[in-house]
Amino acid sequence: MVSEDRIQLYIPALRRLAVSYTQNRQESEDLFQEIAVALWKALPKFRGDSSERTFVYRVAHNTAIRFVSLEHRRSDREYAVYENETEPASPDNPELDAIRNQQWKALWRAVRELPVIDRQVVLLRLEGLSMAEVAQVTGFTEGAVAMRFSRVRRQLSEKLSGARKEER
Amino acid sequence: MTEEQDNGLDTLLMEAWQCGVTNEGSEQIDMKRQIERWAQAFDRRIFWRNLIEYGAGVVVLVRSGLEFASGERHWTIPLTSVVITFFILGYVWQKHRRARPVDPDANAGEYRAALLARIDDQIALTASARYWYVLPVWIFFVIVFITGALRTPNATRILQFGVEFLLATAFAVLIVWLNERYGMRGLQKARQRVESLNTEALNQ
């Protein structure tokens, strides 16, 4: 059984998910709130038919899909604003944080450019879900997930190495 | 690429991704209480939305009841008002009750299908608003004008009835146009977005 306390464990992943579906800080915060509320409301209905992770990511991604389909307004200008607002998380080790943040931004940009369905598969894999779990969340077969992820992994890797060359 | 290299790349990507946090991630607040507050705010929004939606109908019913009892206006006017208000409220209520549920814990494919069905229902409801909302309200106004004209039948009153009738009709046409121009357009766009996701899911 997923308890309200255990939602706390998924907060960083849910924040990353919200950031990946939205264009700016305000939208990301709105989506994060919607996901949190959707999970809160769905918790009493969870019967343990799937794993806790699968349940949480199903609700989160479905809420994100509803958000981008029904409420989201796209704007390139807002996209740029969000990118500039992203900052290192902890002030304890600023150099390491800066490197990590740079890597994350490059990866985030590459993920953000993917079509939504590919993005779903990649986000789930990047959060550490197995192919079988990704299949349960997306409704694809495991084979389809593997094929899709393999293609997108190649694209991500090319984009990231391209970004590294540009930095040099 | 070998499987081993793929796994290595996956691990690198996962590590790079999972260390990524934004400003909000560093907050040290009690998220459980925060989410509880958001859920309560959400419930309050729904409560007020329903109250406004149905409350307006209840106000009309009470007012019509008082008019009927006092005999202030001809009995046909409050009676028509009650019948039309009951019809509109009843129609909206049964549409809400029959709305197909969208299970947030469904897999993504099932969820998109349910979302599409829900949007189609909303499109059908919005498209038919001319029949279940605009037409009954227009009929009410026409009855009010006719009743007024019949109680004091003179040339001026008949002319006034003609002007009122034309204004009410123009207003009804305007409401239908605005509804189809703006209300429907948003829903059609949402439908296209979900459809395009379904197409994307079919393409490997």
PDB file of N, CA and C in Angstrom, chain A residues 48-87:
ATOM      1  N   GLY A  48      -2.838  -2.463  -5.107  1.00  0.00           N
ATOM      2  CA  GLY A  48      -1.629  -3.278  -5.170  1.00  0.00           C
ATOM      3  C   GLY A  48      -1.576  -4.216  -6.364  1.00  0.00           C
ATOM      4  N   ASP A  49      -2.390  -3.951  -7.397  1.00  0.00           N
ATOM      5  CA  ASP A  49      -2.339  -4.787  -8.603  1.00  0.00           C
ATOM      6  C   ASP A  49      -1.025  -4.591  -9.352  1.00  0.00           C
ATOM      7  N   SER A  50      -0.457  -3.412  -9.210  1.00  0.00           N
ATOM      8  CA  SER A  50       0.845  -3.146  -9.834  1.00  0.00           C
ATOM      9  C   SER A  50       1.796  -2.713  -8.724  1.00  0.00           C
ATOM     10  N   SER A  51       3.075  -2.487  -9.104  1.00  0.00           N
ATOM     11  CA  SER A  51       4.018  -2.049  -8.076  1.00  0.00           C
ATOM     12  C   SER A  51       3.737  -0.589  -7.727  1.00  0.00           C
ATOM     13  N   GLU A  52       4.299  -0.180  -6.595  1.00  0.00           N
ATOM     14  CA  GLU A  52       4.105   1.201  -6.139  1.00  0.00           C
ATOM     15  C   GLU A  52       4.629   2.194  -7.186  1.00  0.00           C
ATOM     16  N   ARG A  53       5.834   1.902  -7.710  1.00  0.00           N
ATOM     17  CA  ARG A  53       6.446   2.800  -8.701  1.00  0.00           C
ATOM     18  C   ARG A  53       5.574   2.934  -9.946  1.00  0.00           C
ATOM     19  N   THR A  54       5.098   1.772 -10.420  1.00  0.00           N
ATOM     20  CA  THR A  54       4.270   1.775 -11.629  1.00  0.00           C
ATOM     21  C   THR A  54       3.034   2.634 -11.408  1.00  0.00           C
ATOM     22  N   PHE A  55       2.420   2.448 -10.233  1.00  0.00           N
ATOM     23  CA  PHE A  55       1.209   3.211  -9.898  1.00  0.00           C
ATOM     24  C   PHE A  55       1.502   4.712  -9.903  1.00  0.00           C
ATOM     25  N   VAL A  56       2.562   5.107  -9.216  1.00  0.00           N
ATOM     26  CA  VAL A  56       2.892   6.531  -9.095  1.00  0.00           C
ATOM     27  C   VAL A  56       3.169   7.137 -10.476  1.00  0.00           C
ATOM     28  N   TYR A  57       3.972   6.427 -11.290  1.00  0.00           N
ATOM     29  CA  TYR A  57       4.327   6.986 -12.601  1.00  0.00           C
ATOM     30  C   TYR A  57       3.149   6.966 -13.581  1.00  0.00           C
ATOM     31  N   ARG A  58       2.284   5.989 -13.440  1.00  0.00           N
ATOM     32  CA  ARG A  58       1.079   5.983 -14.301  1.00  0.00           C
ATOM     33  C   ARG A  58       0.256   7.228 -14.037  1.00  0.00           C
ATOM     34  N   VAL A  59      -0.047   7.453 -12.769  1.00  0.00           N
ATOM     35  CA  VAL A  59      -0.869   8.619 -12.407  1.00  0.00           C
ATOM     36  C   VAL A  59      -0.161   9.907 -12.837  1.00  0.00           C
ATOM     37  N   ALA A  60       1.145   9.971 -12.586  1.00  0.00           N
ATOM     38  CA  ALA A  60       1.890  11.199 -12.890  1.00  0.00           C
ATOM     39  C   ALA A  60       1.913  11.484 -14.392  1.00  0.00           C
ATOM     40  N   HIS A  61       2.239  10.473 -15.196  1.00  0.00           N
ATOM     41  CA  HIS A  61       2.319  10.701 -16.645  1.00  0.00           C
ATOM     42  C   HIS A  61       0.942  10.963 -17.247  1.00  0.00           C
ATOM     43  N   ASN A  62      -0.071  10.273 -16.761  1.00  0.00           N
ATOM     44  CA  ASN A  62      -1.421  10.518 -17.278  1.00  0.00           C
ATOM     45  C   ASN A  62      -1.874  11.947 -16.969  1.00  0.00           C
ATOM     46  N   THR A  63      -1.554  12.401 -15.767  1.00  0.00           N
ATOM     47  CA  THR A  63      -1.911  13.778 -15.402  1.00  0.00           C
ATOM     48  C   THR A  63      -1.163  14.759 -16.304  1.00  0.00           C
ATOM     49  N   ALA A  64       0.097  14.462 -16.586  1.00  0.00           N
ATOM     50  CA  ALA A  64       0.894  15.342 -17.456  1.00  0.00           C
ATOM     51  C   ALA A  64       0.308  15.374 -18.869  1.00  0.00           C
ATOM     52  N   ILE A  65      -0.135  14.218 -19.363  1.00  0.00           N
ATOM     53  CA  ILE A  65      -0.729  14.158 -20.709  1.00  0.00           C
ATOM     54  C   ILE A  65      -2.009  14.990 -20.762  1.00  0.00           C
ATOM     55  N   ARG A  66      -2.828  14.871 -19.702  1.00  0.00           N
ATOM     56  CA  ARG A  66      -4.055  15.660 -19.656  1.00  0.00           C
ATOM     57  C   ARG A  66      -3.711  17.155 -19.631  1.00  0.00           C
ATOM     58  N   PHE A  67      -2.694  17.475 -18.845  1.00  0.00           N
ATOM     59  CA  PHE A  67      -2.259  18.873 -18.696  1.00  0.00           C
ATOM     60  C   PHE A  67      -1.815  19.446 -20.046  1.00  0.00           C
ATOM     61  N   VAL A  68      -0.932  18.723 -20.751  1.00  0.00           N
ATOM     62  CA  VAL A  68      -0.430  19.284 -22.017  1.00  0.00           C
ATOM     63  C   VAL A  68      -1.515  19.277 -23.095  1.00  0.00           C
ATOM     64  N   SER A  69      -2.454  18.359 -23.004  1.00  0.00           N
ATOM     65  CA  SER A  69      -3.498  18.298 -24.033  1.00  0.00           C
ATOM     66  C   SER A  69      -4.585  19.338 -23.815  1.00  0.00           C
ATOM     67  N   LEU A  70      -4.979  19.526 -22.559  1.00  0.00           N
ATOM     68  CA  LEU A  70      -6.135  20.389 -22.304  1.00  0.00           C
ATOM     69  C   LEU A  70      -5.782  21.806 -21.888  1.00  0.00           C
ATOM     70  N   GLU A  71      -4.656  21.964 -21.183  1.00  0.00           N
ATOM     71  CA  GLU A  71      -4.434  23.276 -20.591  1.00  0.00           C
ATOM     72  C   GLU A  71      -3.206  24.006 -21.097  1.00  0.00           C
ATOM     73  N   HIS A  72      -2.249  23.226 -21.614  1.00  0.00           N
ATOM     74  CA  HIS A  72      -0.958  23.798 -21.904  1.00  0.00           C
ATOM     75  C   HIS A  72      -0.978  24.750 -23.098  1.00  0.00           C
ATOM     76  N   ARG A  73      -0.335  25.889 -22.972  1.00  0.00           N
ATOM     77  CA  ARG A  73      -0.151  26.819 -24.090  1.00  0.00           C
ATOM     78  C   ARG A  73       1.340  26.890 -24.390  1.00  0.00           C
ATOM     79  N   ARG A  74       1.725  26.501 -25.604  1.00  0.00           N
ATOM     80  CA  ARG A  74       3.150  26.476 -25.954  1.00  0.00           C
ATOM     81  C   ARG A  74       3.660  27.863 -26.352  1.00  0.00           C
ATOM     82  N   SER A  75       4.875  28.144 -25.933  1.00  0.00           N
ATOM     83  CA  SER A  75       5.501  29.391 -26.344  1.00  0.00           C
ATOM     84  C   SER A  75       7.016  29.263 -26.258  1.00  0.00           C
ATOM     85  N   ASP A  76       7.714  29.544 -27.334  1.00  0.00           N
ATOM     86  CA  ASP A  76       9.171  29.414 -27.354  1.00  0.00           C
ATOM     87  C   ASP A  76       9.829  30.414 -26.415  1.00  0.00           C
ATOM     88  N   ARG A  77       9.200  31.580 -26.284  1.00  0.00           N
ATOM     89  CA  ARG A  77       9.779  32.607 -25.417  1.00  0.00           C
ATOM     90  C   ARG A  77       9.788  32.109 -23.972  1.00  0.00           C
ATOM     91  N   GLU A  78       8.702  31.496 -23.565  1.00  0.00           N
ATOM     92  CA  GLU A  78       8.618  30.978 -22.202  1.00  0.00           C
ATOM     93  C   GLU A  78       9.640  29.867 -21.976  1.00  0.00           C
ATOM     94  N   TYR A  79       9.894  29.072 -22.998  1.00  0.00           N
ATOM     95  CA  TYR A  79      10.865  27.995 -22.924  1.00  0.00           C
ATOM     96  C   TYR A  79      12.222  28.579 -22.536  1.00  0.00           C
ATOM     97  N   ALA A  80      12.612  29.693 -23.226  1.00  0.00           N
ATOM     98  CA  ALA A  80      13.903  30.318 -22.960  1.00  0.00           C
ATOM     99  C   ALA A  80      13.958  30.832 -21.533  1.00  0.00           C
ATOM    100  N   VAL A  81      12.859  31.390 -21.052  1.00  0.00           N
ATOM    101  CA  VAL A  81      12.824  31.915 -19.692  1.00  0.00           C
ATOM    102  C   VAL A  81      13.103  30.798 -18.696  1.00  0.00           C
ATOM    103  N   TYR A  82      12.478  29.638 -18.899  1.00  0.00           N
ATOM    104  CA  TYR A  82      12.677  28.551 -17.948  1.00  0.00           C
ATOM    105  C   TYR A  82      14.141  28.115 -17.908  1.00  0.00           C
ATOM    106  N   GLU A  83      14.748  28.044 -19.094  1.00  0.00           N
ATOM    107  CA  GLU A  83      16.121  27.572 -19.175  1.00  0.00           C
ATOM    108  C   GLU A  83      17.050  28.458 -18.355  1.00  0.00           C
ATOM    109  N   ASN A  84      16.814  29.762 -18.415  1.00  0.00           N
ATOM    110  CA  ASN A  84      17.669  30.683 -17.671  1.00  0.00           C
ATOM    111  C   ASN A  84      17.427  30.619 -16.166  1.00  0.00           C
ATOM    112  N   GLU A  85      16.267  30.165 -15.790  1.00  0.00           N
ATOM    113  CA  GLU A  85      15.934  30.143 -14.365  1.00  0.00           C
ATOM    114  C   GLU A  85      16.490  28.932 -13.635  1.00  0.00           C
ATOM    115  N   THR A  86      16.836  27.875 -14.382  1.00  0.00           N
ATOM    116  CA  THR A  86      17.312  26.649 -13.734  1.00  0.00           C
ATOM    117  C   THR A  86      18.681  26.902 -13.100  1.00  0.00           C
ATOM    118  N   GLU A  87      18.801  26.549 -11.832  1.00  0.00           N
ATOM    119  CA  GLU A  87      20.038  26.862 -11.114  1.00  0.00           C
ATOM    120  C   GLU A  87      20.546  25.650 -10.368  1.00  0.00           C
TER     121      GLU A  87
END
